[in-house]
Short mmCIF file of C-alpha atoms in Angstrom, two decimals:
data_model
loop_
_atom_site.label_atom_id
_atom_site.label_comp_id
_atom_site.label_asym_id
_atom_site.label_seq_id
_atom_site.Cartn_x
_atom_site.Cartn_y
_atom_site.Cartn_z
CA UNK U 3 91.78 131.66 100.33
CA UNK U 4 88.61 133.00 98.36
CA UNK U 5 88.70 134.19 94.82
CA UNK U 6 88.08 137.52 95.65
CA UNK U 7 90.95 137.60 98.24
CA UNK U 8 93.66 136.79 95.33
CA UNK U 9 94.61 138.17 91.86
CA UNK U 10 94.24 135.65 89.17
CA UNK U 11 96.23 135.59 86.39
CA UNK U 12 95.41 133.51 83.27
CA UNK U 13 98.75 132.27 81.17
CA UNK U 14 97.26 130.61 78.11
CA UNK U 15 98.86 128.52 75.39
CA UNK U 16 99.55 128.73 71.72
CA UNK U 17 96.40 130.93 70.10
CA UNK U 18 95.68 132.49 73.44
CA UNK U 19 92.71 130.79 74.55
CA UNK U 20 89.90 132.56 71.99
CA UNK U 21 86.77 133.28 73.61
CA UNK U 22 85.16 130.29 74.13
CA UNK U 23 88.09 128.58 75.98
CA UNK U 24 87.58 128.05 79.50
CA UNK U 25 90.16 130.56 80.41
CA UNK U 26 88.45 133.37 78.55
CA UNK U 27 85.23 132.37 80.06
CA UNK U 28 86.64 132.33 83.73
CA UNK U 29 88.44 135.40 83.23
CA UNK U 30 85.18 137.21 82.10
CA UNK U 31 83.22 136.00 85.23
CA UNK U 32 86.29 136.73 87.86
CA UNK U 33 86.64 140.42 88.37
CA UNK U 34 90.14 140.12 89.70
CA UNK U 35 91.36 138.09 86.76
CA UNK U 36 93.93 139.06 84.22
CA UNK U 37 95.83 137.97 81.35
CA UNK U 38 99.44 137.46 80.67
CA UNK U 39 99.01 138.96 77.38
CA UNK U 40 101.61 137.80 74.71
CA UNK U 41 102.84 140.16 71.69
CA UNK U 42 102.39 136.89 69.38
CA UNK U 43 100.34 134.05 70.78
CA UNK U 44 100.85 131.95 67.49
CA UNK U 45 104.86 132.31 67.64
CA UNK U 46 105.53 131.59 71.26
CA UNK U 47 109.17 132.96 72.25
CA UNK U 48 110.25 131.86 75.62
CA UNK U 49 111.89 135.21 76.52
CA UNK U 50 108.84 137.33 75.68
CA UNK U 51 106.63 134.98 77.09
CA UNK U 52 107.88 134.63 80.62
CA UNK U 53 109.07 138.38 80.49
CA UNK U 54 105.31 139.43 79.90
CA UNK U 55 104.31 136.91 82.70
CA UNK U 56 106.83 138.82 85.21
CA UNK U 57 105.41 142.04 83.94
CA UNK U 58 101.85 141.26 84.72
CA UNK U 59 102.56 139.52 87.86
CA UNK U 60 104.41 142.69 88.94
CA UNK U 61 101.13 144.90 88.60
CA UNK U 62 99.43 142.46 91.00
CA UNK U 63 98.59 143.92 94.46
CA UNK U 64 97.13 140.88 96.08
CA UNK U 65 98.17 137.42 96.61
CA UNK U 66 98.76 135.70 93.06
CA UNK U 67 97.06 132.50 91.88
CA UNK U 68 98.20 131.47 88.45
CA UNK U 69 96.03 129.48 85.92
CA UNK U 70 97.88 128.32 83.19
CA UNK U 71 97.08 125.85 80.35
CA UNK U 72 99.10 123.80 77.89
CA UNK U 73 101.98 125.96 76.79
CA UNK U 74 101.31 128.56 79.61
CA UNK U 75 101.95 125.81 81.74
CA UNK U 76 105.67 125.38 80.45
CA UNK U 77 105.83 129.11 80.71
CA UNK U 78 105.28 129.23 84.10
CA UNK U 79 107.56 126.54 84.59
CA UNK U 80 110.19 128.24 83.14
CA UNK U 81 109.78 131.55 85.09
CA UNK U 82 109.83 129.46 88.20
CA UNK U 83 113.02 128.66 87.24
CA UNK U 84 114.36 132.40 87.34
CA UNK U 85 112.79 134.81 89.60
CA UNK U 86 109.07 135.24 90.36
CA UNK U 87 107.16 137.25 93.00
CA UNK U 88 105.79 135.03 95.61
CA UNK U 89 102.91 133.17 94.05
CA UNK U 90 100.16 131.86 96.42
CA UNK U 91 99.36 129.10 94.05
CA UNK U 92 99.69 127.44 90.66
CA UNK U 93 96.58 125.70 88.64
CA UNK U 94 98.24 123.86 85.76
CA UNK U 95 96.39 122.41 82.94
CA UNK U 96 97.34 119.71 80.41
CA UNK U 97 101.09 120.48 79.95
CA UNK U 98 102.50 119.60 76.93
CA UNK U 99 105.56 116.97 76.62
CA UNK U 100 108.54 118.55 75.28
CA UNK U 101 108.29 115.87 71.97
CA UNK U 102 104.78 117.73 71.61
CA UNK U 103 106.45 121.28 71.40
CA UNK U 104 109.12 120.34 69.11
CA UNK U 105 106.42 119.13 66.68
CA UNK U 106 104.24 122.33 67.06
CA UNK U 107 105.59 124.87 63.92
CA UNK U 108 106.29 128.64 65.57
CA UNK U 109 107.40 127.51 69.11
CA UNK U 110 110.77 128.64 70.14
CA UNK U 111 112.95 125.59 70.57
CA UNK U 112 113.97 127.07 74.07
CA UNK U 113 110.75 126.06 75.70
CA UNK U 114 112.38 122.49 75.74
CA UNK U 115 113.11 120.87 77.91
CA UNK U 116 110.62 121.55 80.38
CA UNK U 117 112.53 122.33 83.89
CA UNK U 118 111.88 119.47 86.42
CA UNK U 119 112.02 121.81 89.30
CA UNK U 120 110.37 122.03 92.73
CA UNK U 121 107.72 124.81 92.11
CA UNK U 122 107.86 127.46 94.85
CA UNK U 123 104.11 127.33 95.65
CA UNK U 124 101.21 124.85 95.98
CA UNK U 125 100.28 123.47 92.55
CA UNK U 126 97.77 121.38 91.40
CA UNK U 127 98.30 119.69 87.54
CA UNK U 128 95.39 118.39 85.67
CA UNK U 129 95.76 115.78 83.50
CA UNK U 130 93.75 113.85 80.70
CA UNK U 131 93.91 110.23 79.63
CA UNK U 132 93.75 111.16 75.85
CA UNK U 133 95.43 114.52 75.78
CA UNK U 134 97.06 114.45 72.41
CA UNK U 135 100.14 116.34 73.65
CA UNK U 136 101.21 114.93 76.64
CA UNK U 137 100.54 110.99 77.74
CA UNK U 138 99.07 110.84 81.39
CA UNK U 139 102.34 109.46 82.40
CA UNK U 140 104.46 112.27 81.01
CA UNK U 141 102.11 114.56 82.85
CA UNK U 142 102.17 112.46 86.03
CA UNK U 143 106.15 112.46 85.65
CA UNK U 144 105.78 116.56 85.44
CA UNK U 145 103.49 116.78 88.42
CA UNK U 146 105.95 114.71 90.69
CA UNK U 147 109.06 116.71 89.91
CA UNK U 148 107.05 119.98 90.53
CA UNK U 149 105.91 118.98 93.95
CA UNK U 150 102.20 119.30 92.50
CA UNK U 151 99.01 117.51 93.41
CA UNK U 152 97.94 115.47 90.48
CA UNK U 153 94.34 115.20 89.38
CA UNK U 154 92.93 112.80 86.30
CA UNK U 155 90.22 114.62 84.55
CA UNK U 156 89.79 111.38 82.69
CA UNK U 157 89.35 111.38 79.09
CA UNK U 158 89.24 114.76 78.51
CA UNK U 159 91.32 115.40 75.21
CA UNK U 160 93.57 118.67 75.66
CA UNK U 161 90.85 120.35 77.89
CA UNK U 162 90.24 123.03 75.45
CA UNK U 163 87.17 124.51 72.97
CA UNK U 164 88.25 121.56 70.59
CA UNK U 165 87.41 118.79 73.00
CA UNK U 166 84.59 120.21 74.36
CA UNK U 167 85.41 122.37 77.25
CA UNK U 168 84.10 125.80 76.96
CA UNK U 169 83.12 126.94 80.22
CA UNK U 170 84.75 123.55 81.97
CA UNK U 171 82.35 123.52 85.31
CA UNK U 172 84.01 120.46 86.79
CA UNK U 173 87.47 122.56 86.32
CA UNK U 174 86.19 125.66 88.01
CA UNK U 175 84.91 123.36 91.11
CA UNK U 176 88.59 121.71 90.89
CA UNK U 177 90.04 125.38 90.76
CA UNK U 178 87.51 126.58 93.81
CA UNK U 179 88.51 123.42 95.98
CA UNK U 180 92.27 124.38 95.26
CA UNK U 181 91.49 127.79 96.24
CA UNK U 182 90.09 126.72 99.46
CA UNK U 183 93.13 124.63 100.26
CA UNK U 184 95.75 127.38 99.80
#
C-alpha cells in the first residue's frame, strides 16, 4: 500500500503529542492523516478514549492504518478487544507497561491490564531499550501476544520530543516499509 491509498489515524498518548512531536509532524505532512482527538489529553479515561477512537475510524473512507504512541497504543489494543472497523494495519510505538500506567497520575485505572490479545490486523511494534515506561522485554511480550512484528529502535527513550524524536525520520522510514508490506 501507499500512504495516499489509506486513511492514517494518529492516536497520541497522554498530553496529545504537541506540535514538535513526530506524530504531529507526520500528520502535518500527510494529507490523509487524521488525529483521534480526545476531550482531555491529561486525564485519560478509557471509555472516552476508545469511544473517540471508534468515532474517528467511522469517518474514514479508505483502508485504515493506525499510528499510535504510548497510551495511544494501549487505547488501540483495548478498542481491538471490542468492536473496531476493519483495520489494514497498526504501527504501534513504545507501549507503556501496566506498572508505568499505574504510576502516572490522572490515568483511569481501567487502562490496566493491557489486553493480551491477537490483533485483528498486521501490526508493527517499535521498542526502545531504555524506554522509561516499559522495558524492552515487556514490549517484546506485548508484541508477541498481539501477533505483531517487533522492531528494536535501540536506545531511543520513549520516542517522543523529550528523547529528541521531533521529526523521527527513522520512524517514518520504518512506517513506509510497513505500509509497503500491507
